[in-house]
CSV table of N, CA and C in Angstrom, one decimal:
chain,number,residue,atom,x,y,z
R,1,MET,N,-10.2,-4.1,-3.1
R,1,MET,CA,-10.4,-3.2,-2.8
R,1,MET,C,-10.3,-3.5,-1.0
R,2,ILE,N,-9.4,-2.9,-0.6
R,2,ILE,CA,-8.9,-3.3,0.7
R,2,ILE,C,-9.5,-1.5,1.6
R,3,ILE,N,-9.6,-1.6,2.8
R,3,ILE,CA,-10.1,0.1,3.4
R,3,ILE,C,-8.9,-0.6,5.0
R,4,GLY,N,-8.4,0.6,5.3
R,4,GLY,CA,-6.6,0.3,6.3
R,4,GLY,C,-6.1,1.5,6.8
R,5,LYS,N,-5.9,0.9,8.0
R,5,LYS,CA,-4.7,2.7,8.3
R,5,LYS,C,-3.7,2.2,8.1
R,6,VAL,N,-3.1,3.5,8.0
R,6,VAL,CA,-1.5,3.2,7.9
R,6,VAL,C,-0.8,3.3,9.3
R,7,THR,N,0.3,2.1,9.6
R,7,THR,CA,0.0,2.2,11.5
R,7,THR,C,1.8,2.3,11.1
R,8,GLY,N,2.5,2.5,9.7
R,8,GLY,CA,4.3,2.3,9.7
R,8,GLY,C,4.7,2.3,8.8
R,9,SER,N,5.9,2.8,8.4
R,9,SER,CA,6.7,2.6,7.3
R,9,SER,C,7.8,1.6,7.1
R,10,VAL,N,8.2,1.0,5.7
R,10,VAL,CA,9.3,0.1,6.0
R,10,VAL,C,10.2,0.7,5.0
R,11,VAL,N,11.9,1.1,5.6
R,11,VAL,CA,13.0,1.2,4.6
R,11,VAL,C,14.0,0.3,4.5
R,12,SER,N,13.9,0.1,3.1
R,12,SER,CA,15.0,-1.0,2.1
R,12,SER,C,15.9,-0.2,1.3
R,13,THR,N,17.2,-0.4,2.2
R,13,THR,CA,18.2,0.1,1.2
R,13,THR,C,18.3,-0.6,-0.3
R,14,ARG,N,17.7,-1.6,-0.3
R,14,ARG,CA,18.6,-2.5,-1.6
R,14,ARG,C,16.9,-3.4,-1.8
R,15,LYS,N,16.8,-2.7,-3.1
R,15,LYS,CA,15.3,-3.5,-3.7
R,15,LYS,C,15.6,-3.9,-5.0
R,16,ASN,N,14.4,-4.4,-5.6
R,16,ASN,CA,14.3,-4.1,-7.6
R,16,ASN,C,14.4,-3.0,-7.8
R,17,GLU,N,15.5,-3.1,-9.1
R,17,GLU,CA,15.4,-2.0,-9.4
R,17,GLU,C,14.2,-1.0,-10.0
R,18,ASN,N,12.6,-2.0,-10.2
R,18,ASN,CA,11.6,-1.1,-10.7
R,18,ASN,C,11.1,-0.2,-9.1
R,19,LEU,N,12.0,-0.8,-8.1
R,19,LEU,CA,10.9,0.0,-7.0
R,19,LEU,C,11.7,1.3,-6.2
R,20,ILE,N,13.2,1.2,-7.1
R,20,ILE,CA,13.8,2.6,-5.9
R,20,ILE,C,13.3,3.2,-6.6
R,21,GLY,N,13.1,4.7,-5.6
R,21,GLY,CA,12.2,5.5,-5.5
R,21,GLY,C,10.6,5.8,-5.0
R,22,ASN,N,10.5,4.6,-4.2
R,22,ASN,CA,8.8,4.1,-3.8
R,22,ASN,C,9.1,4.1,-2.5
R,23,LYS,N,7.7,4.5,-1.7
R,23,LYS,CA,7.8,4.7,-0.4
R,23,LYS,C,6.8,3.9,0.0
R,24,PHE,N,6.9,2.9,1.0
R,24,PHE,CA,6.4,1.2,1.6
R,24,PHE,C,6.1,1.9,2.3
R,25,MET,N,4.7,1.0,2.9
R,25,MET,CA,3.7,1.8,4.1
R,25,MET,C,3.3,0.0,4.5
R,26,ILE,N,3.0,0.4,6.0
R,26,ILE,CA,2.5,-0.7,6.5
R,26,ILE,C,1.0,-0.2,6.7
R,27,VAL,N,-0.2,-1.2,6.6
R,27,VAL,CA,-1.4,-1.2,6.4
R,27,VAL,C,-2.5,-2.0,7.3
R,28,LYS,N,-2.6,-2.0,7.9
R,28,LYS,CA,-3.8,-2.9,9.1
R,28,LYS,C,-5.0,-2.9,8.9
R,29,PRO,N,-5.7,-3.5,7.7
R,29,PRO,CA,-6.9,-3.4,7.5
R,29,PRO,C,-7.8,-3.4,8.5
R,30,ILE,N,-8.9,-2.6,8.7
R,30,ILE,CA,-10.0,-2.5,9.6
R,30,ILE,C,-10.8,-3.5,9.5
R,31,ASP,N,-11.2,-3.5,10.9
R,31,ASP,CA,-11.9,-5.2,10.7
R,31,ASP,C,-13.2,-5.6,10.2
R,32,GLU,N,-13.6,-4.8,9.6
R,32,GLU,CA,-14.7,-4.8,8.8
R,32,GLU,C,-14.4,-5.8,7.7
R,33,MET,N,-13.0,-5.8,7.3
R,33,MET,CA,-12.5,-6.4,6.2
R,33,MET,C,-12.1,-8.2,6.7
R,34,GLY,N,-12.4,-8.6,7.7
R,34,GLY,CA,-12.0,-9.6,7.9
R,34,GLY,C,-10.3,-10.4,8.2
R,35,ILE,N,-9.8,-9.0,7.4
R,35,ILE,CA,-8.4,-10.0,6.9
R,35,ILE,C,-7.6,-9.9,8.5
R,36,LYS,N,-6.7,-10.8,8.8
R,36,LYS,CA,-5.6,-10.9,10.2
R,36,LYS,C,-4.9,-10.2,10.1
R,37,HIS,N,-4.1,-9.7,8.8
R,37,HIS,CA,-2.3,-9.6,8.2
R,37,HIS,C,-2.6,-8.4,8.2
R,38,ASN,N,-1.2,-7.6,8.5
R,38,ASN,CA,-0.8,-5.9,8.4
R,38,ASN,C,-0.4,-6.7,6.6
R,39,ILE,N,-0.5,-5.6,5.1
R,39,ILE,CA,-0.1,-5.4,4.4
R,39,ILE,C,0.6,-4.1,4.0
R,40,VAL,N,1.9,-4.6,3.4
R,40,VAL,CA,3.0,-4.0,2.9
R,40,VAL,C,2.3,-3.2,1.7
R,41,ALA,N,2.6,-1.8,1.8
R,41,ALA,CA,1.9,-1.6,-0.1
R,41,ALA,C,2.5,0.0,-0.3
R,42,ILE,N,2.8,-0.3,-1.5
R,42,ILE,CA,3.5,1.0,-2.0
R,42,ILE,C,2.4,2.2,-1.9
R,43,ASP,N,2.9,3.3,-1.9
R,43,ASP,CA,2.4,4.4,-1.9
R,43,ASP,C,2.8,5.8,-2.8
R,44,ASN,N,2.1,5.7,-3.6
R,44,ASN,CA,1.9,7.1,-4.5
R,44,ASN,C,1.0,7.6,-4.1
R,45,VAL,N,0.3,8.1,-3.2
R,45,VAL,CA,-0.5,9.3,-2.5
R,45,VAL,C,0.1,10.2,-2.3
R,46,GLY,N,0.6,9.5,-1.1
R,46,GLY,CA,1.5,10.5,0.1
R,46,GLY,C,0.4,10.2,0.9
R,47,ALA,N,0.5,9.2,1.4
R,47,ALA,CA,-0.2,8.9,2.7
R,47,ALA,C,0.5,8.9,3.7
R,48,GLY,N,0.0,9.0,5.3
R,48,GLY,CA,1.2,9.2,6.1
R,48,GLY,C,0.6,8.3,7.5
R,49,ILE,N,0.9,8.0,8.5
R,49,ILE,CA,0.4,7.4,9.6
R,49,ILE,C,-0.5,7.7,10.4
R,50,GLY,N,-0.9,7.1,10.3
R,50,GLY,CA,-2.5,7.3,11.1
R,50,GLY,C,-3.4,7.6,10.3
R,51,GLU,N,-3.9,7.7,8.9
R,51,GLU,CA,-4.3,8.0,7.9
R,51,GLU,C,-5.3,6.5,7.5
R,52,THR,N,-6.2,6.3,7.2
R,52,THR,CA,-7.2,5.3,6.5
R,52,THR,C,-7.1,5.6,5.3
R,53,VAL,N,-6.7,4.5,4.2
R,53,VAL,CA,-6.7,4.0,2.8
R,53,VAL,C,-7.2,3.2,2.3
R,54,LEU,N,-7.2,3.6,1.1
R,54,LEU,CA,-7.4,2.5,0.0
R,54,LEU,C,-6.3,1.7,-0.4
R,55,VAL,N,-6.5,-0.1,-0.7
R,55,VAL,CA,-5.5,-0.9,-0.8
R,55,VAL,C,-5.7,-1.1,-1.8
R,56,ALA,N,-5.5,-1.4,-3.2
R,56,ALA,CA,-5.7,-1.8,-4.1
R,56,ALA,C,-4.8,-3.1,-4.3
R,57,THR,N,-5.3,-4.3,-5.0
R,57,THR,CA,-4.4,-5.7,-5.0
R,57,THR,C,-4.0,-6.2,-5.8
R,58,GLY,N,-2.9,-7.1,-6.1
R,58,GLY,CA,-2.7,-7.9,-7.5
R,58,GLY,C,-2.6,-7.1,-8.1
R,59,SER,N,-2.9,-7.7,-9.4
R,59,SER,CA,-2.8,-6.7,-11.2
R,59,SER,C,-3.5,-5.0,-11.1
R,60,ALA,N,-4.0,-5.2,-10.0
R,60,ALA,CA,-4.7,-4.0,-10.2
R,60,ALA,C,-3.4,-2.9,-9.2
R,61,ALA,N,-3.1,-3.3,-8.5
R,61,ALA,CA,-2.1,-2.6,-7.9
R,61,ALA,C,-0.8,-2.0,-8.4
R,62,ARG,N,-0.6,-3.4,-9.5
R,62,ARG,CA,0.5,-2.8,-10.7
R,62,ARG,C,0.4,-1.5,-11.5
R,63,ILE,N,-1.2,-1.8,-11.9
R,63,ILE,CA,-1.9,-0.8,-12.8
R,63,ILE,C,-2.1,0.9,-12.4
R,64,GLY,N,-2.7,0.5,-11.1
R,64,GLY,CA,-3.1,1.7,-9.8
R,64,GLY,C,-2.3,2.8,-10.0
R,65,CYS,N,-1.1,2.0,-9.8
R,65,CYS,CA,0.3,3.2,-9.6
R,65,CYS,C,0.9,3.2,-10.9
R,66,GLY,N,0.8,2.8,-12.0
R,66,GLY,CA,1.3,3.0,-13.2
R,66,GLY,C,3.1,2.7,-13.2
R,67,GLN,N,2.8,1.3,-12.5
R,67,GLN,CA,4.1,0.1,-12.9
R,67,GLN,C,3.3,-0.9,-12.9
R,68,GLU,N,3.1,-1.2,-14.2
R,68,GLU,CA,3.2,-2.5,-15.0
R,68,GLU,C,4.0,-3.6,-14.8
R,69,ASN,N,5.0,-3.6,-14.4
R,69,ASN,CA,6.5,-4.3,-14.7
R,69,ASN,C,7.3,-4.5,-13.7
R,70,SER,N,6.4,-4.2,-12.6
R,70,SER,CA,6.8,-3.8,-10.9
R,70,SER,C,6.4,-4.7,-10.5
R,71,PRO,N,7.1,-5.4,-9.5
R,71,PRO,CA,6.9,-6.5,-8.4
R,71,PRO,C,6.0,-5.9,-7.4
R,72,ILE,N,4.9,-5.4,-7.4
R,72,ILE,CA,4.2,-5.0,-6.6
R,72,ILE,C,2.6,-5.8,-6.5
R,73,ASP,N,2.3,-6.1,-5.8
R,73,ASP,CA,0.9,-6.9,-5.2
R,73,ASP,C,-0.2,-5.8,-3.8
R,74,ALA,N,0.6,-5.1,-3.6
R,74,ALA,CA,-0.6,-3.9,-3.0
R,74,ALA,C,-0.1,-2.3,-2.9
R,75,ALA,N,-0.7,-1.8,-3.7
R,75,ALA,CA,-0.5,-0.4,-3.5
R,75,ALA,C,-1.8,0.6,-2.7
R,76,ILE,N,-1.7,1.4,-2.1
R,76,ILE,CA,-2.6,2.2,-1.9
R,76,ILE,C,-2.7,3.2,-3.0
R,77,VAL,N,-3.9,3.6,-3.2
R,77,VAL,CA,-4.5,4.5,-3.9
R,77,VAL,C,-5.5,5.1,-3.8
R,78,GLY,N,-5.7,5.7,-2.7
R,78,GLY,CA,-6.3,6.7,-2.3
R,78,GLY,C,-6.6,7.0,-0.6
R,79,ILE,N,-6.9,8.3,-0.5
R,79,ILE,CA,-6.8,8.2,1.2
R,79,ILE,C,-8.0,8.6,1.6
R,80,VAL,N,-8.7,7.9,2.4
R,80,VAL,CA,-10.5,7.7,2.9
R,80,VAL,C,-10.8,9.1,3.7
R,81,ASP,N,-11.5,10.2,3.0
R,81,ASP,CA,-11.8,11.4,3.7
R,81,ASP,C,-12.8,11.0,5.3
R,82,GLU,N,-13.9,10.2,4.6
R,82,GLU,CA,-15.0,9.7,5.7
R,82,GLU,C,-15.8,8.4,5.9
R,83,LEU,N,-16.0,7.6,6.4
R,83,LEU,CA,-15.9,6.6,6.1
R,83,LEU,C,-17.8,6.6,7.1
């Protein structure tokens, strides 16, 4: 799991058919995570720009958002209320 802040969104008019109807957000991991690059994550929890979120990666991302057969590598699975 990665903790990060949503910094923006991604708009894609053409994508894999399993991804149609999903929202993509750009997440900047917090410094303590030691990850230097931003992550594009699917958002099924309704996170907004500026919110701190939990991101699952790998196969846990697909399972966490109920899309086991979709090409998903990162998914926002929670909104953090307090650190």
